[in-house]
PDB file of C-alpha atoms in Angstrom:
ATOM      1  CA  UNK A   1     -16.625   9.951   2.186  1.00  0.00           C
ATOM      2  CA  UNK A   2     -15.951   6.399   1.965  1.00  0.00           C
ATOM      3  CA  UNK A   3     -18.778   3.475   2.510  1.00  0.00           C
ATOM      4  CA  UNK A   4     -17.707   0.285   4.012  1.00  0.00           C
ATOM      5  CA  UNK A   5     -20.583  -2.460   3.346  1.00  0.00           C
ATOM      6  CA  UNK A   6     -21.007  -4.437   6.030  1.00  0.00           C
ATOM      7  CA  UNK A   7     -23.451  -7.731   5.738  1.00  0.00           C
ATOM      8  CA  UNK A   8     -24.796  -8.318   9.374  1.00  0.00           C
ATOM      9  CA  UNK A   9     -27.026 -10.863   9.485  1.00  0.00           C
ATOM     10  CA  UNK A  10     -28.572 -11.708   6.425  1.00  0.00           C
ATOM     11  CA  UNK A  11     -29.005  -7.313   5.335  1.00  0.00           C
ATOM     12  CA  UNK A  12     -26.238  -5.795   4.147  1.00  0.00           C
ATOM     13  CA  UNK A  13     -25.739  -2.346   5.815  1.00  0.00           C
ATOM     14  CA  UNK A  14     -23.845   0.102   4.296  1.00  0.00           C
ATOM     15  CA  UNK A  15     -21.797   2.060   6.739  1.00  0.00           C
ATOM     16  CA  UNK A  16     -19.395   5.245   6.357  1.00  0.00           C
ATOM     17  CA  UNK A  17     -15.853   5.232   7.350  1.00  0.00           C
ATOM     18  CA  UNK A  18     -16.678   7.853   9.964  1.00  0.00           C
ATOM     19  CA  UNK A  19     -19.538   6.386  11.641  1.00  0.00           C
ATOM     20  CA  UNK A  20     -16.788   3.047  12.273  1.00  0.00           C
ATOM     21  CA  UNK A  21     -14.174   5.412  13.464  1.00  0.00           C
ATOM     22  CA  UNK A  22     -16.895   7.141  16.225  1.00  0.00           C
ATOM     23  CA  UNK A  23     -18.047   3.885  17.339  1.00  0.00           C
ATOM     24  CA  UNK A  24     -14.927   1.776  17.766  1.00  0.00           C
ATOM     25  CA  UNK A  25     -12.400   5.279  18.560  1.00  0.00           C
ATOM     26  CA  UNK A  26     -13.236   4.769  22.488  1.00  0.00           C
ATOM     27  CA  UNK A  27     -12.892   0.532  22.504  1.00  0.00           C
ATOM     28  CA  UNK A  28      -9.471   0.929  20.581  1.00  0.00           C
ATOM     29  CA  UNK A  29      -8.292   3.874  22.562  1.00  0.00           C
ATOM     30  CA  UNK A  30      -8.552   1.924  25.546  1.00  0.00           C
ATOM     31  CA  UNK A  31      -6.742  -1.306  24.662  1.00  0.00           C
ATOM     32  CA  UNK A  32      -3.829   1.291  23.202  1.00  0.00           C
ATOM     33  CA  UNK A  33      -3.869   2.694  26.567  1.00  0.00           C
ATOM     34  CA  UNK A  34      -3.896  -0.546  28.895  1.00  0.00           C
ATOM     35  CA  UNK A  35      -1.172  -1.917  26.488  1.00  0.00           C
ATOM     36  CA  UNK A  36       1.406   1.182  26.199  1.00  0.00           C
ATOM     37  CA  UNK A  37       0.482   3.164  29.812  1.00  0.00           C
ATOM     38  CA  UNK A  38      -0.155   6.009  28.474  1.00  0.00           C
ATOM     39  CA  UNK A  39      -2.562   8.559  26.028  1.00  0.00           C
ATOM     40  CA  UNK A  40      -0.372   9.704  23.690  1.00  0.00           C
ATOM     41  CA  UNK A  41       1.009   6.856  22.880  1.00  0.00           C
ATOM     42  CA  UNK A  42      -2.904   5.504  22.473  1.00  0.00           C
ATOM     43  CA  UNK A  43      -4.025   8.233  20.343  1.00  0.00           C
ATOM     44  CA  UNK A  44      -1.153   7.587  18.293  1.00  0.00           C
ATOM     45  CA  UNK A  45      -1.730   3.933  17.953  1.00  0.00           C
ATOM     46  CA  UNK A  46      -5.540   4.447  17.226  1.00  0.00           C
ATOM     47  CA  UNK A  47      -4.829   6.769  14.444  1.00  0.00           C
ATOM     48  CA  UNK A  48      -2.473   4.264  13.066  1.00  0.00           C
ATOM     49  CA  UNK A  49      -5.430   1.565  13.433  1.00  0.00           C
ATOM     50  CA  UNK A  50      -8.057   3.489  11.930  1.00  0.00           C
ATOM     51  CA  UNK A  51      -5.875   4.589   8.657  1.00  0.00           C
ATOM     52  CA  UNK A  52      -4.741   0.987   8.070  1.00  0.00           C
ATOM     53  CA  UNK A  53      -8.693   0.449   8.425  1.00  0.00           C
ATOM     54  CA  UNK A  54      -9.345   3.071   5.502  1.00  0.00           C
ATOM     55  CA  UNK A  55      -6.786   1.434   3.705  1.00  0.00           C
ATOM     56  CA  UNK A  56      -7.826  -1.794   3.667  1.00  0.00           C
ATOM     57  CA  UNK A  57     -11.435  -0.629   3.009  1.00  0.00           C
ATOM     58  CA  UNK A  58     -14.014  -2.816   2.272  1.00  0.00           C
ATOM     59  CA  UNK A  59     -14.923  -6.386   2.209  1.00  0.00           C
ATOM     60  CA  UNK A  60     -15.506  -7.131   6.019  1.00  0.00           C
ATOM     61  CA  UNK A  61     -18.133 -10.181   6.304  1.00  0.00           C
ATOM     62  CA  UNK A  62     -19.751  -8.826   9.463  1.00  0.00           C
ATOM     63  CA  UNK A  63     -19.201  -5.961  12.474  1.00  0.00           C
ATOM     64  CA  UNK A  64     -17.559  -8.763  14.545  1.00  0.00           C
ATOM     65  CA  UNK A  65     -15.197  -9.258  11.421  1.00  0.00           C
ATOM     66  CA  UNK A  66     -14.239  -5.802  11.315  1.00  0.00           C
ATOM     67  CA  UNK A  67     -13.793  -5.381  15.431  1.00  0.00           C
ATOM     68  CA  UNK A  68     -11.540  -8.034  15.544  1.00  0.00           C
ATOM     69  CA  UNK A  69      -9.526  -6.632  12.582  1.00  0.00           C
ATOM     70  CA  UNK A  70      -9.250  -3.883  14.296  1.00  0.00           C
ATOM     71  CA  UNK A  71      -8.461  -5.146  17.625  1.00  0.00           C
ATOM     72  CA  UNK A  72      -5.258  -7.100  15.796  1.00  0.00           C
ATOM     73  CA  UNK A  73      -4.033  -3.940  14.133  1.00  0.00           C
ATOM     74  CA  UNK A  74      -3.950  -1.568  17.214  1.00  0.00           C
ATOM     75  CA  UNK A  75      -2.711  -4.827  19.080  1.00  0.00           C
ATOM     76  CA  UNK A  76      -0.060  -5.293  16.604  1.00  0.00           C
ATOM     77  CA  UNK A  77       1.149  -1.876  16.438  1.00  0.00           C
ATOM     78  CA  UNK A  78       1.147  -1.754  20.578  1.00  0.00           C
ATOM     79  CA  UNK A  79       3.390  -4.566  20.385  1.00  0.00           C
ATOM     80  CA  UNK A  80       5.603  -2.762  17.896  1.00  0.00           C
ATOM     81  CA  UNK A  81       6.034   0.008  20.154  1.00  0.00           C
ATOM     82  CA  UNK A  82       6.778  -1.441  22.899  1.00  0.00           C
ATOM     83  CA  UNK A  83       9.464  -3.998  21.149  1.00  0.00           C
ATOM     84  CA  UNK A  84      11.020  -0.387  20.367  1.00  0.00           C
ATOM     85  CA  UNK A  85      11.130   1.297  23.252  1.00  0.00           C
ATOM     86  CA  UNK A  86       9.913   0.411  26.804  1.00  0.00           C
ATOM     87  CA  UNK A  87       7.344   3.290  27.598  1.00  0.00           C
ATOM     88  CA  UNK A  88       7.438   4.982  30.628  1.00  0.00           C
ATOM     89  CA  UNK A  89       4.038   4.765  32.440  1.00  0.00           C
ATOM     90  CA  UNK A  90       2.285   7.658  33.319  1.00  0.00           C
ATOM     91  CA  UNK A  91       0.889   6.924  36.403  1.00  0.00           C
ATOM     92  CA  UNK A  92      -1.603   9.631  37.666  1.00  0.00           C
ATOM     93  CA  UNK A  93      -4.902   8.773  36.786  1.00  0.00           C
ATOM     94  CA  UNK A  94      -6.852   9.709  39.848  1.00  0.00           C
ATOM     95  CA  UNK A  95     -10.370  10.126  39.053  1.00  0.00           C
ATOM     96  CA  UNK A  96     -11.797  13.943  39.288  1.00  0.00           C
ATOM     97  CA  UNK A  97     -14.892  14.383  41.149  1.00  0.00           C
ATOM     98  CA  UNK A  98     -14.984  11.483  44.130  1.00  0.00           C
ATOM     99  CA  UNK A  99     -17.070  12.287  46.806  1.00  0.00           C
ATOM    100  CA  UNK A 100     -15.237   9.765  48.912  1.00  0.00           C
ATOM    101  CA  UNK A 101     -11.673  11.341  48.786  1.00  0.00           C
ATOM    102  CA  UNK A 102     -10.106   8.827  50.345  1.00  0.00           C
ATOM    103  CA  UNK A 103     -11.469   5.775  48.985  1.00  0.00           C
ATOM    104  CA  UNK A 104     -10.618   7.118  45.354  1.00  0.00           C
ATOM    105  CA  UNK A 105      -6.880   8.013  46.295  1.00  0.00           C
ATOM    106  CA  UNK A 106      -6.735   4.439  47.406  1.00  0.00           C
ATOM    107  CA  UNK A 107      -8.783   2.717  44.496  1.00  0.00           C
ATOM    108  CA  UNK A 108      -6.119   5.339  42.194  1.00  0.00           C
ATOM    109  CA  UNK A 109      -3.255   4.059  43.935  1.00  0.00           C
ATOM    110  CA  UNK A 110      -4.331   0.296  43.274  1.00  0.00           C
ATOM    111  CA  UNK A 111      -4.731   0.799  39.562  1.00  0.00           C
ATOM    112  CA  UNK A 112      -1.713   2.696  39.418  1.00  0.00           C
ATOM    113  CA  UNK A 113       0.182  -0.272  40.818  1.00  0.00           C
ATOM    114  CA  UNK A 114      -2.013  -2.403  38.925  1.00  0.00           C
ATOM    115  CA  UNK A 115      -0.587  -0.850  35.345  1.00  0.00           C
ATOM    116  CA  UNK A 116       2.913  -0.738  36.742  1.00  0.00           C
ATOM    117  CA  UNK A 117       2.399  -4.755  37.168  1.00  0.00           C
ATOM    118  CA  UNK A 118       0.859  -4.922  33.683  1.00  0.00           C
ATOM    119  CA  UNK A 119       4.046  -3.245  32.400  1.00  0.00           C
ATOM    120  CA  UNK A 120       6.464  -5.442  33.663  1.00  0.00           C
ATOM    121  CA  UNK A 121       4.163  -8.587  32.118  1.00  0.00           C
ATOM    122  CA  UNK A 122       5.548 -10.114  28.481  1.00  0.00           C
ATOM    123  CA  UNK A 123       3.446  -8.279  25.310  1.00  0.00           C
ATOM    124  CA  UNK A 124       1.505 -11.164  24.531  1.00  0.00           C
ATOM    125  CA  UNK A 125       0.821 -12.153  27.828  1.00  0.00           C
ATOM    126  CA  UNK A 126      -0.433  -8.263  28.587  1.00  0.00           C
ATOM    127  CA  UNK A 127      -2.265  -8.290  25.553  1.00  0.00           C
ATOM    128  CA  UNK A 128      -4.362 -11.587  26.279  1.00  0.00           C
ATOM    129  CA  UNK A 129      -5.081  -9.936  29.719  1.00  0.00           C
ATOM    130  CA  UNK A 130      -6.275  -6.582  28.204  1.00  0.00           C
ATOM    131  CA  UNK A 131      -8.182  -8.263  25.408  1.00  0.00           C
ATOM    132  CA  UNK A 132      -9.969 -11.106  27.826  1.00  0.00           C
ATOM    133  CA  UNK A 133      -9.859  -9.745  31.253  1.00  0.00           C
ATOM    134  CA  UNK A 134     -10.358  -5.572  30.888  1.00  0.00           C
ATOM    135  CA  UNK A 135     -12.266  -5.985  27.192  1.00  0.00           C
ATOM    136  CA  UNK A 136     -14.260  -8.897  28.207  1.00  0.00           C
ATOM    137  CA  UNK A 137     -13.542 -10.921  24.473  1.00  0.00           C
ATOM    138  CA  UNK A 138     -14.049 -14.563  24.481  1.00  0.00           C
ATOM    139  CA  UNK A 139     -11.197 -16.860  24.342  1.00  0.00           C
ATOM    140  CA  UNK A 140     -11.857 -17.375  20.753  1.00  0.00           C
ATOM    141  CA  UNK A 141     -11.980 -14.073  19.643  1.00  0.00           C
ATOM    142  CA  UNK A 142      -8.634 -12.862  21.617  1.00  0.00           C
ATOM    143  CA  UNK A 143      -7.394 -16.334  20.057  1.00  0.00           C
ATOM    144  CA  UNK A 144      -8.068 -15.149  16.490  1.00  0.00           C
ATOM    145  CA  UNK A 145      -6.831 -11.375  17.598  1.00  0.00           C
ATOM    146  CA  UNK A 146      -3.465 -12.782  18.806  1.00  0.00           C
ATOM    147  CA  UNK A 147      -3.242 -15.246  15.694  1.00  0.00           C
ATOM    148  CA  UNK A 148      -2.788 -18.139  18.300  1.00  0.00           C
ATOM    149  CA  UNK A 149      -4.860 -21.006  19.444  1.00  0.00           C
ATOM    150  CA  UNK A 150      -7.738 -20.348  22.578  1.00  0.00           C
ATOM    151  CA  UNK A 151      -5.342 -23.324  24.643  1.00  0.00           C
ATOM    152  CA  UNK A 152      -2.367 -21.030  24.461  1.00  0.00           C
ATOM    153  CA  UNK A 153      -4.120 -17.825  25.276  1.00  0.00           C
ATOM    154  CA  UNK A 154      -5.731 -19.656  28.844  1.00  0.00           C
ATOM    155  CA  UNK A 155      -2.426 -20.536  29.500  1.00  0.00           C
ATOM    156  CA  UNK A 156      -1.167 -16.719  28.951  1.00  0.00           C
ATOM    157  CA  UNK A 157      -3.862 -15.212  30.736  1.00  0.00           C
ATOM    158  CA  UNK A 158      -3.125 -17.893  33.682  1.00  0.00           C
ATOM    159  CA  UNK A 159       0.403 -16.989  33.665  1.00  0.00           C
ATOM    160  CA  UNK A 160      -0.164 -12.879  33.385  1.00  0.00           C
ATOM    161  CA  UNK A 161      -2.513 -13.102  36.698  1.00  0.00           C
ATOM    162  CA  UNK A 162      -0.426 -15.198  38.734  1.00  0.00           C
ATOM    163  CA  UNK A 163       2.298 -13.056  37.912  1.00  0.00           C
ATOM    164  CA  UNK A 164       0.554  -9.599  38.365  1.00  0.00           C
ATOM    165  CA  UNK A 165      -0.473 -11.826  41.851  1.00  0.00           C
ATOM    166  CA  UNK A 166       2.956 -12.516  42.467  1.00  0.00           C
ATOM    167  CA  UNK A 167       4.452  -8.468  41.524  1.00  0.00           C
ATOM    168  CA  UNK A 168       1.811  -6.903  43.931  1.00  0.00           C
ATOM    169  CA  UNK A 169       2.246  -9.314  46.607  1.00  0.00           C
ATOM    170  CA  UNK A 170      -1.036 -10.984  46.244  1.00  0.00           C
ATOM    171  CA  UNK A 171      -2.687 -14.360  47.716  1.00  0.00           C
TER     172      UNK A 171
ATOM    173  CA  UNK B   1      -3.882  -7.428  46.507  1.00  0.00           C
ATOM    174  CA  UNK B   2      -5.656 -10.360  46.254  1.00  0.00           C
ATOM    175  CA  UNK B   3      -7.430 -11.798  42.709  1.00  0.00           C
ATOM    176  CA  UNK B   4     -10.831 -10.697  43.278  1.00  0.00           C
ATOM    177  CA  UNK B   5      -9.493  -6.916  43.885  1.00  0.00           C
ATOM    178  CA  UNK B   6      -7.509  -7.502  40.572  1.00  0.00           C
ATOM    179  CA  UNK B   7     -10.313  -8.216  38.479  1.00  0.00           C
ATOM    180  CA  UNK B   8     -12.491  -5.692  40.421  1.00  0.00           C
ATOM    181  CA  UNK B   9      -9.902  -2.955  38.806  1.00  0.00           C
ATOM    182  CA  UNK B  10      -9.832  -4.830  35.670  1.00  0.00           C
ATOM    183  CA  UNK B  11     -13.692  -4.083  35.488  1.00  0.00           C
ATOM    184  CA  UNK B  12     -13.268  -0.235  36.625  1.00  0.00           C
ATOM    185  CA  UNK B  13     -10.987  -0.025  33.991  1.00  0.00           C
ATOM    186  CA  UNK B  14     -13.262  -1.111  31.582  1.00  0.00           C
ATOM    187  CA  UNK B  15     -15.483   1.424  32.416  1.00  0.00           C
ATOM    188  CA  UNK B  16     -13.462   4.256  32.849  1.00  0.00           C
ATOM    189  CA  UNK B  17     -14.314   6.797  30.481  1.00  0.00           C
ATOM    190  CA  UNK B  18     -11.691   7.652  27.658  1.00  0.00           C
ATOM    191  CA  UNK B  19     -10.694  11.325  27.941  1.00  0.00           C
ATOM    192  CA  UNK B  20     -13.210  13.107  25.470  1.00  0.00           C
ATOM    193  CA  UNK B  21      -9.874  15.878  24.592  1.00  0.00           C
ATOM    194  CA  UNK B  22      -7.801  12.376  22.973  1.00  0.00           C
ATOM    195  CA  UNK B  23     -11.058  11.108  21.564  1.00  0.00           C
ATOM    196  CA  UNK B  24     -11.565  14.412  19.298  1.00  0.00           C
ATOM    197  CA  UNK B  25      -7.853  14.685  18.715  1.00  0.00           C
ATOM    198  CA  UNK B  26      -8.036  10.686  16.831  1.00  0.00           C
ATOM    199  CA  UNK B  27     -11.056  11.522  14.995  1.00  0.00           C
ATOM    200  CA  UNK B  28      -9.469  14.803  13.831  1.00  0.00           C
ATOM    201  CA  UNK B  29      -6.178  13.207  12.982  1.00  0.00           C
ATOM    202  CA  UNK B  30      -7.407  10.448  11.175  1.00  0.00           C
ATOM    203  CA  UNK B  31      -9.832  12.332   9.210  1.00  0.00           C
ATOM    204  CA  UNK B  32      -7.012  14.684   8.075  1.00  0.00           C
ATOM    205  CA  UNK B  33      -4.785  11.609   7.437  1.00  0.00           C
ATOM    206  CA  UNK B  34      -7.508   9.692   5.547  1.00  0.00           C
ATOM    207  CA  UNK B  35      -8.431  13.439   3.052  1.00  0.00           C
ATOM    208  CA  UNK B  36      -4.444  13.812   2.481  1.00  0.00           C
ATOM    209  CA  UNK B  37      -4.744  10.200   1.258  1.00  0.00           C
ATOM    210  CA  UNK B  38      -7.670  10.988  -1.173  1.00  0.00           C
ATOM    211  CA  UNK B  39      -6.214  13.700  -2.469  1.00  0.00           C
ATOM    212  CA  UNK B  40      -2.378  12.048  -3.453  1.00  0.00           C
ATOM    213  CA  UNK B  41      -4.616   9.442  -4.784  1.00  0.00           C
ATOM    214  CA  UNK B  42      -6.195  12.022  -7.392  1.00  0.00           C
ATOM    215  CA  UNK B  43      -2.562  13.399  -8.103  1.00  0.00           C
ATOM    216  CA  UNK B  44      -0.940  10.450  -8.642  1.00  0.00           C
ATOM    217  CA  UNK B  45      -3.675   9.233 -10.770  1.00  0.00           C
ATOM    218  CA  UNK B  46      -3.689  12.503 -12.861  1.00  0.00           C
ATOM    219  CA  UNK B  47       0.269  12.241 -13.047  1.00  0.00           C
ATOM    220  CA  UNK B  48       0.449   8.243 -14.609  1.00  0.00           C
ATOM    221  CA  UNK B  49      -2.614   9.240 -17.245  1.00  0.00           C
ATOM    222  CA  UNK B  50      -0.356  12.294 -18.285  1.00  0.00           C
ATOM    223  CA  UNK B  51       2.653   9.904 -18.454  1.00  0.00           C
ATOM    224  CA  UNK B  52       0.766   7.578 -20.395  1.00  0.00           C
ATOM    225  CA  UNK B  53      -0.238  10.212 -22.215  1.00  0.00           C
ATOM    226  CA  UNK B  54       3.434  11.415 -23.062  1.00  0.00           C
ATOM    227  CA  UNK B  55       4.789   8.098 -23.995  1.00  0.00           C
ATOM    228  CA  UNK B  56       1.382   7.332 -26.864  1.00  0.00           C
ATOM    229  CA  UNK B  57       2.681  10.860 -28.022  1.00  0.00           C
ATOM    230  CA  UNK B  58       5.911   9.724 -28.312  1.00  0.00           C
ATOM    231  CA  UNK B  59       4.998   6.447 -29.943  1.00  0.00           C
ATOM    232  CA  UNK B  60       2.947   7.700 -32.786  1.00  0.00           C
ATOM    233  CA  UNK B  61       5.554   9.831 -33.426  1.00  0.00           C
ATOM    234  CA  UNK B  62       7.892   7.524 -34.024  1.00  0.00           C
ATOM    235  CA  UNK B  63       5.258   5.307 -35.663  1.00  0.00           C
ATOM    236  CA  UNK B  64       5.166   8.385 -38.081  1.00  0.00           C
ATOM    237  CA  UNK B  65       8.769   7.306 -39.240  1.00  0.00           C
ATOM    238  CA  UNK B  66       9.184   5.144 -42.273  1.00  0.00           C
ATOM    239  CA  UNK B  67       9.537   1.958 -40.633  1.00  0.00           C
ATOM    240  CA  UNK B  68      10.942  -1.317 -43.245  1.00  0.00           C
ATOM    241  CA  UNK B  69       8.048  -3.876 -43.678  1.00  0.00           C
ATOM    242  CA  UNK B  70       7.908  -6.994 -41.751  1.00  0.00           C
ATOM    243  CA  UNK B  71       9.407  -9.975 -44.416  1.00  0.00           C
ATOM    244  CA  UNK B  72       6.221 -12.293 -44.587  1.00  0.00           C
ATOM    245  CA  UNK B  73       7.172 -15.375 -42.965  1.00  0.00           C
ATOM    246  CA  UNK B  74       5.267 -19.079 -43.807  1.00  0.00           C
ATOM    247  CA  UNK B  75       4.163 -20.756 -40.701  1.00  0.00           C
ATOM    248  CA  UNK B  76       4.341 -24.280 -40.550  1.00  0.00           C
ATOM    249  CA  UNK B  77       1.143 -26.353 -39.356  1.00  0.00           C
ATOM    250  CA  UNK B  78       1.600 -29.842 -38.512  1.00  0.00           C
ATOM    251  CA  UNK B  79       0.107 -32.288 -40.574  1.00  0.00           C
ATOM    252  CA  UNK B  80       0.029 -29.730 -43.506  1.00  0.00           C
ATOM    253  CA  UNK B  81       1.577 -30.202 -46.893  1.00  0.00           C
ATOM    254  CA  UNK B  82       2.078 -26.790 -47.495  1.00  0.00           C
ATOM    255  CA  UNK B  83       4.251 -26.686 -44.365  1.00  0.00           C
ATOM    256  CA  UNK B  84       7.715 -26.997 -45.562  1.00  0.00           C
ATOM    257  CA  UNK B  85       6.616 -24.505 -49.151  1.00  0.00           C
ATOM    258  CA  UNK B  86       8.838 -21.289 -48.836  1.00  0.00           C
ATOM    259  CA  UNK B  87       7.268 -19.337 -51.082  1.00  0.00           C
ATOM    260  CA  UNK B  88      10.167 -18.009 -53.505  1.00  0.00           C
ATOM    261  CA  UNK B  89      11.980 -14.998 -52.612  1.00  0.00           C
ATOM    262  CA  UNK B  90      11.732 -12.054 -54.370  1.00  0.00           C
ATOM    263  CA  UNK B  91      15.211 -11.058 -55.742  1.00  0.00           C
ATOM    264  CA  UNK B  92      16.310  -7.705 -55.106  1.00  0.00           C
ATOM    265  CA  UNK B  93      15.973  -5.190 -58.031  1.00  0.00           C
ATOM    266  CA  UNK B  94      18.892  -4.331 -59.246  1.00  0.00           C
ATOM    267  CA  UNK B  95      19.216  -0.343 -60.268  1.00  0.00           C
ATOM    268  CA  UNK B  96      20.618  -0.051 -63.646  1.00  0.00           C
ATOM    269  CA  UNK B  97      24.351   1.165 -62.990  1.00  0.00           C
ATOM    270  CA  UNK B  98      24.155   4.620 -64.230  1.00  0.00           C
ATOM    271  CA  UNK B  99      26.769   4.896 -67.013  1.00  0.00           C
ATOM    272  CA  UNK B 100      29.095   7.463 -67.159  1.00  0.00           C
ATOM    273  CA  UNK B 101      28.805  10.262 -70.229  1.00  0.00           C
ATOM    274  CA  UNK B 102      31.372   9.383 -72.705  1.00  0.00           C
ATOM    275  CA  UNK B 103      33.457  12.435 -72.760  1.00  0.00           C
ATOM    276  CA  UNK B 104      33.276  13.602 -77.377  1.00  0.00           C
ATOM    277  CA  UNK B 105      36.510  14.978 -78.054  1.00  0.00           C
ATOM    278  CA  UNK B 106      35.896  17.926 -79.559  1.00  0.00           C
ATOM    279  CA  UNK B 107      37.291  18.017 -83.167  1.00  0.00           C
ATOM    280  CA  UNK B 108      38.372  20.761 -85.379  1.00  0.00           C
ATOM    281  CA  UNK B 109      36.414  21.201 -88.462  1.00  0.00           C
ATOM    282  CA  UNK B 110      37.193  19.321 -91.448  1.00  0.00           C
ATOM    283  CA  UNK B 111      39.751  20.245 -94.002  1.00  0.00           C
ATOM    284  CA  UNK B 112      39.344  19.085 -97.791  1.00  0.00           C
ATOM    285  CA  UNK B 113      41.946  19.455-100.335  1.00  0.00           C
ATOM    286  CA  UNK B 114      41.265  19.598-103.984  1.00  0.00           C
ATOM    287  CA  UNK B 115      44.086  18.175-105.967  1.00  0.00           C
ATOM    288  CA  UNK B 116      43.650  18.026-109.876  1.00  0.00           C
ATOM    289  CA  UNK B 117      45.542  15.758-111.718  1.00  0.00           C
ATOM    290  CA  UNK B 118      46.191  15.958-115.991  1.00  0.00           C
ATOM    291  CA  UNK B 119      43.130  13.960-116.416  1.00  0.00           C
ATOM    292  CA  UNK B 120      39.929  15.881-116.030  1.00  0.00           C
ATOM    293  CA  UNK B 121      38.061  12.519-115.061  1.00  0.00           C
ATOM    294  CA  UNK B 122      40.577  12.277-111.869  1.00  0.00           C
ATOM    295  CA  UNK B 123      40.010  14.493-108.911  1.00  0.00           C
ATOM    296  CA  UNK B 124      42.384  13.727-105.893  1.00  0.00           C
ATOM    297  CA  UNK B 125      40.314  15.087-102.747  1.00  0.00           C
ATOM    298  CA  UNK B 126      42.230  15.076 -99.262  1.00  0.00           C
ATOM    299  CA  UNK B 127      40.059  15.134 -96.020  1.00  0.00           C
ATOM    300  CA  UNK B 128      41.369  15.454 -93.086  1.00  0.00           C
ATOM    301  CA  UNK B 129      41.037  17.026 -89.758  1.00  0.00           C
ATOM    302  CA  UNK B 130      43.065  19.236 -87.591  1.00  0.00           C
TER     303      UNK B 130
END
């Protein structure tokens, strides 16, 4: 079982490769998913992330460190993908379990053509609108995740909403 | 759709749950990934210690060999007197060329002839080989 020694703070925890992999699985999932449109694709991607994270071991200076390594790998490998091949989106996520029937098929429909907007949007500009907009990461941080500087990412996130605005025929 | 219904779904996203069947899938597939890693790590560590191990074998075995000693070589030192003294060269032993055995002819035995003259003081004697 390998230990990754994490110093948050001023105490230096020591935490196993595992425990990292439960707590971040669901956080990197989701960007994978948001990026590529689909699950399989995501799981694939995560897996990727989390080996390169084995790999690369220890030596992170803090838990914030290590998320936004992470974040740049699975972001990375997204992009890879989808410079590859253009993934078909799957498109039927309607939530299970609605008591209002109707107001979920709608509030489905709207993410649905939501994500088929966010798929037509450049890589970096959909991945500075997953990482600051659906992940809720500072400027700074998606900044540092996208190796560019916090100006240029306001001005991609700017560009990616009035776009999406534009694509579903927004105000 | 307007902005504010935009980043409305942006927040649902964020807190729709991830699909519990792909979570257990990642953490299966990357723990199986992550073992086959540690284990090719052991192997390939075990096979470069046998290598090494195979080429110090082969090594002292040729060590083993009788291998001609290094000529001692004088190393110069700046500023030293002694710098530019080759010490003399030993010169190379000559064997002692082995001579060939001088082939004896073999000779017949000696033949003597008596001759007596008139004078019994005077004895001719004839030697002589065959």
């Amino acid at each position: 079982m390998q230990h990754i020694a994490i110093i948050t703070g001023v105490s230096r925890v020591s935490t196993t490769f595992e425990d990292i992999v439960r707590q971040r699985e669901a956080q990197i999932l989701r960007v994978a998913h948001r990026m590529l449109g689909n699950w399989a694709d995501a799981e694939d991607v995560a897996q990727e992330a989390f080996v390169k994270l084995h790999r690369h071991g220890l030596g992170f200076a803090n838990d914030a460190a290590m998320g936004s390594w992470l974040y740049r790998v699975a972001v990375n490998v997204c992009m890879d993908r989808l410079r590859a091949s253009r993934p078909s989106l799957e498109l039927t996520e309607v939530a299970a379990g609605s008591a209002n029937a109707e107001a979920t098929l709608q509030a489905a429909d709207d993410k649905r053509l939501l994500m088929a907007a966010m798929a037509q949007l450049p890589e970096r500009e959909r991945a500075a609108v997953v990482l600051r907009e659906i992940e809720e990461l500072s400027t700074a941080e998606v900044a540092a995740i996208l190796g560019s500087t916090e100006v240029t990412v306001r001005s991609q996130v700017s560009k990616a909403i009035g776009r999406l605005r534009q694509l579903l025929g927004g105000k | 759709m307007t902005e504010d219904r935009m980043r409305e779904l942006f927040r649902e996203m964020r807190e729709e749950p991830v699909p519990a069947d792909s979570l257990a899938r990642v953490r299966m597939a990357v723990s199986e990934r992550t073992e086959r890693r540690a284990t090719g790590w052991w192997w390939r560590f075990a096979a470069a210690v046998a290598l090494a191990a195979c080429a110090l074998v082969v090594l002292f075995v040729t060590r083993m060999q009788d291998v001609p000693a290094a000529p001692v070589v004088a190393v110069a030192r700046p500023g030293n007197p002694l710098a530019s003294y080759t010490p003399p060269q030993p010169k190379p032993v000559v064997a002692p060329a082995v001579r060939m055995a001088r082939k004896v002819e073999q000779r017949g035995p000696d033949v003597v002839i008596r001759i007596e003259t008139p004078d019994p003081d005077v004895v001719l004697l004839l030697v002589g080989s065959e």
